[in-house]
Amino acid sequence: MAVEAGRDCLRGLSRTSWQALNLASTSAPFADLNHAALVAAALRLNLNVAAMDFASSTRVGLSALIEACRAREGEQLVIAADKRGAKPGSVQEMQYGCGAAALACGSGEAVFARLLGAESLTVPFFDHFRASGQSADYHWEERWVRDEGLAKLVPQAVSALLERLALTPDRITWFGLSGGPARSDAAIAKALKIAPQSLLPDLQAGVGDTGTAHSLLQLLAALERAQPGDIIVIAAFAQGCEVAAFEMIKPLPASARRGLAGSLADRVEESAYLRLLANEGQLELDWGMRAEVDQKTALTQLYRASDQILGLVGGRCSSCGAVQFPRLPNCVNCAASDTQQPYALDEVPARIATHTADWLQYSPAPPLLMGLVQFDGGARLLMEIVDVGADGLEVGTPLSMRFRIKERDRQRGWNRYFWKASPMSAV
């Protein structure tokens, strides 16, 4: 999700001029690994980018954005992503969601909104926690969280920021609050004397509580609505509160980015509860002998071919112009030696040349859909096809590339990432 959000944010922007990548998550898969480095490789960012992980609290998504906006040098990319786990039958199963958001920070004429200021309030108010090795959070009573936490701490932090910035509540055009129970934002806005029409969507119904990503998703919702001069205040409640105020400088132009609204509109719904539990790892299913394969990854090969595996970078022959994947010493078209120049395929238009549905081969979401993908420019690649909606697949169906888990090495706890194809109508 972090890679997909980053790709959408980077459309039309350079991939080689970033000073830092801040990645925020409370559900990153590894305990000892720089996840921002993995995301940077998939996004093909410059190698001298500073890659930093922010973790351990749902407020760190907003914290990472504030730190990036305060940076004095270069362009900063901020991504927050969370895959929140909940026990079957719990309240959190109905409330939690999975999501990611990405924002670019910098200076100059490309800036659409500026940070006016931020305020932090840090107290040992622990309304929920998740121990190391656990898959679900443990929550305290909602009434206590609402009355002793949100009602007292959030207004304190927001009021302190408004006082420092010499802003009155009536100047706030858009207000968003994450980290609290549903509809708590309305109560906080009322206590702060913020107009009800200033409330941003809490995204609880269509998305759910997405943890570190939620405050950034609400900011994106505001940016898609705001006009020049609008004041946006975003608050993230967790062990206190993080608050940031932004001023809209100019409206967002029409672009090829999906953004929040486009991502919510283009989705594939899953209505089978048992399949949902299986996808979340809540059911221990018998996948049969075909799933009993050692998926050990050769980290040496992953490093040698990291741009091809993680960045989907093929080769373009400097002699005849043919594009191929993977890069080889000789061109598959003219047989010229050592003429392969790096050529990224993740944003190149592609279509299905042939496809098949395999009900025998192991897949966590059977059937396994495979197809020969024809890229514009000549490259062909046999790929797994995912996120197929009700329209199904046909020869010629337009495809886009998606960065996904290809296999899980459950013996060693490693996820092998690669790219899969997805129908354009499903994204």
Coordinates of C-alpha atoms in Angstrom, one line a residue:
M1 CA 0.0 0.0 0.0
A2 CA 2.8 2.4 0.8
V3 CA 4.3 1.8 -2.7
E4 CA 1.0 2.4 -4.4
A5 CA 0.4 5.6 -2.5
G6 CA 3.9 6.8 -3.3
R7 CA 3.5 6.0 -7.0
D8 CA 0.3 8.0 -7.2
C9 CA 2.0 11.0 -5.4
L10 CA 5.0 10.9 -7.7
R11 CA 3.2 11.0 -11.0
G12 CA 4.6 13.8 -13.0
L13 CA 7.5 14.4 -10.5
S14 CA 11.1 13.5 -10.7
R15 CA 12.2 10.3 -9.0
T16 CA 15.8 11.3 -8.5
S17 CA 15.8 14.6 -6.4
W18 CA 14.5 13.5 -3.0
Q19 CA 16.3 14.4 0.2
A20 CA 14.3 12.1 2.5
L21 CA 11.6 9.5 2.6
N22 CA 9.6 9.3 5.9
L23 CA 7.6 6.1 6.2
A24 CA 5.1 5.8 9.1
S25 CA 3.5 2.5 10.1
T26 CA 2.5 0.6 13.2
S27 CA 2.0 -2.7 11.2
A28 CA 5.2 -3.0 9.2
P29 CA 6.1 -6.6 8.6
F30 CA 9.7 -6.7 9.9
A31 CA 11.1 -6.0 13.4
D32 CA 14.6 -5.3 12.2
L33 CA 14.6 -3.9 8.6
N34 CA 14.4 -0.4 7.2
H35 CA 11.0 -0.5 5.5
A36 CA 11.6 2.9 4.0
A37 CA 14.6 1.5 2.1
L38 CA 12.4 -1.2 0.6
V39 CA 9.7 1.4 -0.5
A40 CA 12.4 3.7 -1.9
A41 CA 13.7 0.9 -4.1
A42 CA 10.3 0.1 -5.4
L43 CA 9.7 3.7 -6.1
R44 CA 13.1 4.0 -7.8
L45 CA 14.2 7.0 -5.7
N46 CA 17.7 8.3 -5.8
L47 CA 20.2 6.1 -3.8
N48 CA 21.3 9.0 -1.6
V49 CA 17.8 9.5 -0.2
A50 CA 17.6 9.4 3.6
A51 CA 15.1 6.6 4.4
M52 CA 13.5 6.8 7.9
D53 CA 10.9 4.7 9.6
F54 CA 8.4 6.2 12.0
A55 CA 6.6 3.6 14.2
S56 CA 4.9 2.6 17.5
S57 CA 2.0 5.1 17.5
T58 CA -0.8 6.0 15.2
R59 CA 0.0 9.7 15.5
V60 CA 3.4 9.3 13.8
G61 CA 1.9 9.7 10.4
L62 CA 1.2 13.3 11.1
S63 CA 4.5 13.6 13.0
A64 CA 6.4 12.4 10.0
L65 CA 4.6 15.0 7.8
I66 CA 5.4 17.8 10.3
E67 CA 9.0 16.9 10.4
A68 CA 9.2 16.9 6.6
C69 CA 7.5 20.3 6.3
R70 CA 10.0 21.7 8.8
A71 CA 13.0 20.4 6.9
R72 CA 15.2 23.1 5.6
E73 CA 16.8 21.2 2.7
G74 CA 15.5 19.5 -0.4
E75 CA 12.3 17.7 -1.2
Q76 CA 10.7 15.2 1.3
L77 CA 8.3 12.4 0.6
V78 CA 6.1 11.3 3.4
I79 CA 4.1 8.0 3.3
A80 CA 2.0 6.5 6.0
A81 CA 0.5 3.0 5.7
D82 CA -1.2 0.6 8.0
K83 CA -2.8 -2.9 7.7
R84 CA -4.6 -3.0 11.0
G85 CA -5.5 -6.4 12.5
A86 CA -8.5 -7.2 14.7
K87 CA -9.9 -10.3 16.2
P88 CA -13.0 -11.8 14.6
G89 CA -16.2 -10.6 16.2
S90 CA -14.5 -7.7 17.9
V91 CA -15.6 -4.1 17.7
Q92 CA -12.3 -3.2 16.0
E93 CA -13.1 -5.6 13.2
M94 CA -16.0 -3.3 12.2
Q95 CA -14.0 -0.1 12.8
Y96 CA -10.5 -0.8 11.5
G97 CA -9.4 -0.4 7.9
C98 CA -6.3 -0.7 5.8
G99 CA -4.9 2.2 3.9
A100 CA -2.0 4.4 2.9
A101 CA -1.4 8.0 2.0
A102 CA 1.6 9.9 0.5
L103 CA 2.4 13.6 0.4
A104 CA 5.3 15.5 -1.1
C105 CA 6.9 18.4 0.8
G106 CA 9.2 21.0 -0.6
S107 CA 9.4 24.7 -1.7
G108 CA 8.8 26.8 -4.7
E109 CA 5.9 27.4 -7.1
A110 CA 4.8 23.8 -7.0
V111 CA 3.6 24.1 -3.3
F112 CA -0.2 24.0 -2.9
A113 CA -0.4 24.4 0.9
R114 CA 2.0 25.5 3.6
L115 CA 2.4 24.5 7.2
L116 CA 1.5 27.4 9.5
G117 CA 2.5 25.6 12.7
A118 CA 2.2 22.4 14.8
E119 CA 1.6 21.6 18.4
S120 CA 2.4 18.4 20.3
L121 CA 1.0 17.1 23.6
T122 CA 2.5 14.0 25.0
V123 CA 1.0 12.2 28.0
P124 CA 0.9 8.6 29.2
F125 CA -2.8 8.1 28.2
F126 CA -2.8 4.6 26.8
D127 CA -6.2 3.8 25.4
H128 CA -5.0 0.8 23.4
F129 CA -1.8 -1.2 22.9
R130 CA -0.4 -4.2 21.0
A131 CA 2.4 -6.2 22.5
S132 CA 5.2 -7.4 20.3
G133 CA 4.3 -10.6 18.5
Q134 CA 0.5 -10.0 18.9
S135 CA -1.7 -9.4 15.8
A136 CA -4.5 -7.4 17.5
D137 CA -4.8 -4.4 19.7
Y138 CA -6.1 -4.5 23.3
H139 CA -8.6 -1.6 23.9
W140 CA -9.8 0.1 27.1
E141 CA -13.4 1.3 27.7
E142 CA -14.6 3.7 25.0
R143 CA -16.4 6.0 27.4
W144 CA -13.2 6.6 29.4
V145 CA -11.2 7.2 26.1
R146 CA -13.8 9.7 25.0
D147 CA -14.4 11.6 28.2
E148 CA -10.9 11.6 29.8
G149 CA -8.8 11.4 26.7
L150 CA -10.3 13.1 23.6
A151 CA -12.5 15.6 25.4
K152 CA -9.7 16.9 27.6
L153 CA -6.5 16.4 25.6
V154 CA -7.4 17.3 22.0
P155 CA -9.0 20.7 22.8
Q156 CA -6.0 21.5 24.9
A157 CA -3.5 20.9 22.0
V158 CA -5.7 22.6 19.4
S159 CA -6.3 25.6 21.5
A160 CA -2.6 26.0 22.2
L161 CA -1.8 25.9 18.5
L162 CA -4.6 28.4 17.6
E163 CA -3.4 30.8 20.3
R164 CA 0.2 30.6 19.1
L165 CA -0.9 31.3 15.5
A166 CA -3.3 34.0 16.5
L167 CA -6.2 32.1 14.8
T168 CA -9.8 32.0 16.0
P169 CA -12.0 28.9 15.6
D170 CA -14.1 30.6 13.0
R171 CA -11.1 30.9 10.7
I172 CA -10.8 27.1 10.5
T173 CA -12.3 26.0 7.2
W174 CA -11.6 22.3 7.5
F175 CA -11.0 20.2 10.6
G176 CA -10.1 16.5 10.9
L177 CA -9.5 14.3 13.9
S178 CA -8.2 10.8 13.8
G179 CA -7.6 8.2 16.6
G180 CA -10.9 8.5 18.4
P181 CA -14.2 6.6 18.3
A182 CA -16.7 7.3 15.5
R183 CA -18.3 10.8 15.6
S184 CA -16.0 12.0 18.3
D185 CA -14.7 14.7 15.9
A186 CA -18.1 16.4 16.0
A187 CA -18.0 16.6 19.8
I188 CA -14.5 18.0 19.8
A189 CA -15.4 20.6 17.1
K190 CA -18.4 21.7 19.2
A191 CA -16.2 22.1 22.3
L192 CA -13.7 24.2 20.3
K193 CA -16.5 26.2 18.6
I194 CA -15.5 25.1 15.2
A195 CA -18.4 25.2 12.7
P196 CA -20.0 21.8 12.0
Q197 CA -19.7 22.4 8.2
S198 CA -15.9 22.5 8.6
L199 CA -15.7 18.8 9.6
L200 CA -13.9 16.6 7.2
P201 CA -15.2 13.1 6.4
D202 CA -14.1 10.8 9.2
L203 CA -13.9 7.9 6.6
Q204 CA -15.2 5.4 9.1
A205 CA -17.9 4.1 6.9
G206 CA -16.1 3.6 3.6
V207 CA -12.5 3.1 4.8
G208 CA -12.3 2.5 8.5
D209 CA -9.7 3.7 11.0
T210 CA -6.4 3.4 9.1
G211 CA -4.0 4.2 12.0
T212 CA -1.0 6.2 10.9
A213 CA -2.5 6.9 7.5
H214 CA -5.8 8.3 8.7
S215 CA -4.7 11.9 9.5
L216 CA -2.9 12.1 6.1
L217 CA -6.0 10.7 4.3
Q218 CA -8.1 13.4 6.0
L219 CA -5.6 16.1 4.9
L220 CA -5.8 14.8 1.4
A221 CA -9.6 15.0 1.6
A222 CA -9.2 18.7 2.6
L223 CA -6.7 19.4 -0.1
E224 CA -9.1 18.1 -2.7
R225 CA -11.8 20.4 -1.4
A226 CA -10.0 23.5 -0.3
Q227 CA -9.7 26.9 -2.0
P228 CA -6.9 29.5 -1.6
G229 CA -6.9 31.0 1.8
D230 CA -8.6 28.1 3.5
I231 CA -7.2 27.0 6.9
I232 CA -6.9 23.3 7.5
V233 CA -6.4 21.8 11.0
I234 CA -5.6 18.1 11.4
A235 CA -5.3 16.4 14.8
A236 CA -4.1 12.9 15.6
F237 CA -5.0 11.5 19.0
A238 CA -2.6 8.9 20.5
Q239 CA -0.7 9.2 23.8
G240 CA -1.7 12.8 23.7
C241 CA -2.2 14.7 20.5
E242 CA -0.4 16.0 17.4
V243 CA -2.0 19.0 15.7
A244 CA -1.0 20.8 12.5
A245 CA -2.4 23.8 10.8
F246 CA -2.1 24.4 7.0
E247 CA -3.1 27.2 4.7
M248 CA -4.2 26.5 1.1
I249 CA -2.2 28.6 -1.3
K250 CA -3.7 27.5 -4.6
P251 CA -6.2 24.8 -5.7
L252 CA -5.0 21.4 -6.8
P253 CA -5.0 21.1 -10.6
A254 CA -6.6 18.3 -12.5
S255 CA -4.0 15.6 -12.9
A256 CA -3.5 11.9 -13.6
R257 CA -3.3 11.1 -9.9
R258 CA -6.1 9.1 -8.4
G259 CA -6.0 10.8 -5.1
L260 CA -8.3 9.9 -2.2
A261 CA -11.6 10.3 -4.2
G262 CA -10.3 8.3 -7.1
S263 CA -9.0 5.5 -5.0
L264 CA -12.3 5.1 -3.1
A265 CA -14.3 5.1 -6.3
D266 CA -12.2 2.4 -8.0
R267 CA -12.3 -0.6 -5.8
V268 CA -13.1 -4.3 -5.8
E269 CA -15.4 -5.3 -3.0
E270 CA -15.1 -8.6 -1.0
S271 CA -18.4 -9.8 0.3
A272 CA -17.4 -13.3 1.5
Y273 CA -16.6 -13.1 5.2
L274 CA -14.7 -16.4 5.3
R275 CA -12.5 -15.3 2.4
L276 CA -11.8 -12.1 4.3
L277 CA -10.8 -14.0 7.4
A278 CA -8.5 -16.2 5.3
N279 CA -6.9 -13.2 3.6
E280 CA -6.3 -11.7 7.1
G281 CA -4.7 -14.9 8.3
Q282 CA -7.5 -15.5 10.9
L283 CA -8.3 -19.0 9.6
E284 CA -5.8 -21.8 9.4
L285 CA -6.8 -23.5 6.2
D286 CA -5.5 -26.6 4.6
W287 CA -4.1 -25.4 1.3
G288 CA -2.9 -28.9 0.2
M289 CA 0.4 -30.3 -0.9
R290 CA 0.9 -27.8 -3.7
A291 CA 1.4 -25.1 -1.0
E292 CA 4.2 -27.0 0.7
V293 CA 7.0 -25.3 -1.1
D294 CA 10.1 -23.8 0.5
Q295 CA 10.0 -20.1 -0.6
K296 CA 13.5 -19.2 0.6
T297 CA 14.7 -16.0 -1.1
A298 CA 18.3 -15.6 -2.2
L299 CA 19.1 -12.2 -0.7
T300 CA 22.3 -12.1 -2.8
Q301 CA 20.3 -12.3 -6.0
L302 CA 17.7 -9.9 -4.7
Y303 CA 20.5 -7.3 -4.2
R304 CA 22.1 -7.9 -7.6
A305 CA 18.8 -7.5 -9.4
S306 CA 17.1 -5.2 -7.0
D307 CA 16.2 -2.6 -9.6
Q308 CA 14.6 -5.3 -11.8
I309 CA 12.8 -7.2 -9.0
L310 CA 11.7 -4.2 -6.8
G311 CA 11.6 -1.5 -9.4
L312 CA 10.4 -3.5 -12.5
V313 CA 13.3 -2.0 -14.5
G314 CA 13.8 -3.9 -17.8
G315 CA 16.2 -3.1 -20.6
R316 CA 16.0 -1.1 -23.8
C317 CA 18.5 -1.9 -26.6
S318 CA 20.5 1.2 -27.6
S319 CA 21.1 -0.4 -31.0
C320 CA 17.6 -1.3 -32.2
G321 CA 15.3 0.1 -29.4
A322 CA 13.7 -3.2 -28.4
V323 CA 12.5 -3.4 -24.8
Q324 CA 12.8 -6.6 -22.8
F325 CA 12.4 -7.9 -19.3
P326 CA 14.6 -9.1 -17.7
R327 CA 17.8 -7.4 -18.9
L328 CA 20.1 -9.8 -20.6
P329 CA 23.7 -9.5 -22.0
N330 CA 22.2 -9.8 -25.5
C331 CA 19.2 -8.1 -27.1
V332 CA 16.4 -10.6 -27.9
N333 CA 15.7 -8.7 -31.1
C334 CA 19.0 -7.9 -32.8
A335 CA 21.3 -10.0 -30.6
A336 CA 23.6 -7.0 -30.0
S337 CA 25.8 -7.4 -26.9
D338 CA 25.9 -5.1 -23.9
T339 CA 23.4 -2.6 -25.3
Q340 CA 20.8 -2.9 -22.6
Q341 CA 19.9 0.5 -21.0
P342 CA 17.7 0.6 -17.9
Y343 CA 14.0 1.1 -18.8
A344 CA 11.3 1.2 -16.1
L345 CA 8.1 -0.6 -17.0
D346 CA 5.9 0.1 -13.9
E347 CA 4.2 3.1 -15.6
V348 CA 4.3 1.8 -19.2
P349 CA 0.8 0.9 -20.6
A350 CA 0.2 -2.8 -21.0
R351 CA -2.5 -5.2 -22.2
I352 CA -3.3 -8.9 -21.9
A353 CA -2.0 -11.0 -24.8
T354 CA -3.2 -14.4 -23.3
H355 CA -4.5 -15.4 -19.9
T356 CA -5.6 -18.5 -18.0
A357 CA -7.2 -19.5 -14.7
D358 CA -5.4 -22.2 -12.8
W359 CA -7.5 -24.0 -10.1
L360 CA -4.8 -26.6 -9.4
Q361 CA -1.8 -24.3 -8.6
Y362 CA -1.6 -22.9 -5.1
S363 CA -3.0 -19.4 -4.6
P364 CA -4.3 -17.7 -1.4
A365 CA -7.1 -16.3 -3.6
P366 CA -8.0 -19.1 -6.0
P367 CA -8.0 -19.4 -8.9
L368 CA -4.5 -18.3 -9.8
L369 CA -4.9 -16.0 -12.8
M370 CA -1.8 -15.8 -15.0
G371 CA -1.4 -14.0 -18.3
L372 CA 1.2 -13.0 -20.9
V373 CA 1.4 -9.2 -20.5
Q374 CA 2.3 -7.1 -23.6
F375 CA 3.9 -3.8 -22.8
D376 CA 3.8 -0.9 -25.2
G377 CA 7.3 -0.8 -26.8
G378 CA 7.7 -4.5 -27.1
A379 CA 8.4 -6.2 -23.7
R380 CA 6.4 -9.3 -22.8
L381 CA 6.2 -10.8 -19.4
L382 CA 4.3 -13.7 -17.8
M383 CA 2.6 -12.2 -14.8
E384 CA 0.0 -13.0 -12.1
I385 CA -3.1 -10.9 -12.5
V386 CA -4.9 -9.6 -9.5
D387 CA -7.9 -7.4 -8.4
V388 CA -10.1 -8.7 -11.2
G389 CA -13.6 -7.3 -10.8
A390 CA -16.9 -8.4 -12.2
D391 CA -15.9 -7.5 -15.7
G392 CA -13.4 -10.4 -15.8
L393 CA -10.5 -10.6 -18.3
E394 CA -10.3 -10.5 -22.0
V395 CA -7.5 -10.4 -24.5
G396 CA -6.6 -6.8 -24.9
T397 CA -7.8 -5.7 -21.4
P398 CA -5.7 -2.7 -20.4
L399 CA -3.4 -3.4 -17.4
S400 CA -1.5 -1.5 -14.8
M401 CA 1.3 -2.7 -12.6
R402 CA 0.9 -3.3 -8.8
F403 CA 3.7 -3.9 -6.3
R404 CA 2.6 -7.0 -4.2
I405 CA 3.8 -9.9 -2.1
K406 CA 4.6 -12.7 -4.5
E407 CA 5.4 -15.4 -1.9
R408 CA 5.7 -15.7 1.8
D409 CA 8.6 -17.6 3.4
R410 CA 6.8 -18.7 6.5
Q411 CA 9.8 -20.7 7.8
R412 CA 12.0 -17.6 8.0
G413 CA 9.4 -14.8 8.1
W414 CA 10.3 -13.2 4.8
N415 CA 8.0 -11.6 2.2
R416 CA 9.1 -11.8 -1.4
Y417 CA 7.9 -8.8 -3.3
F418 CA 7.4 -8.4 -7.0
W419 CA 5.0 -6.8 -9.4
K420 CA 1.6 -8.1 -10.5
A421 CA -0.8 -6.9 -13.2
S422 CA -4.2 -5.5 -12.5
P423 CA -7.1 -4.5 -14.9
M424 CA -7.3 -0.7 -15.3
S425 CA -10.9 -0.8 -14.4
A426 CA -10.1 -2.3 -11.0
V427 CA -7.7 0.5 -9.8

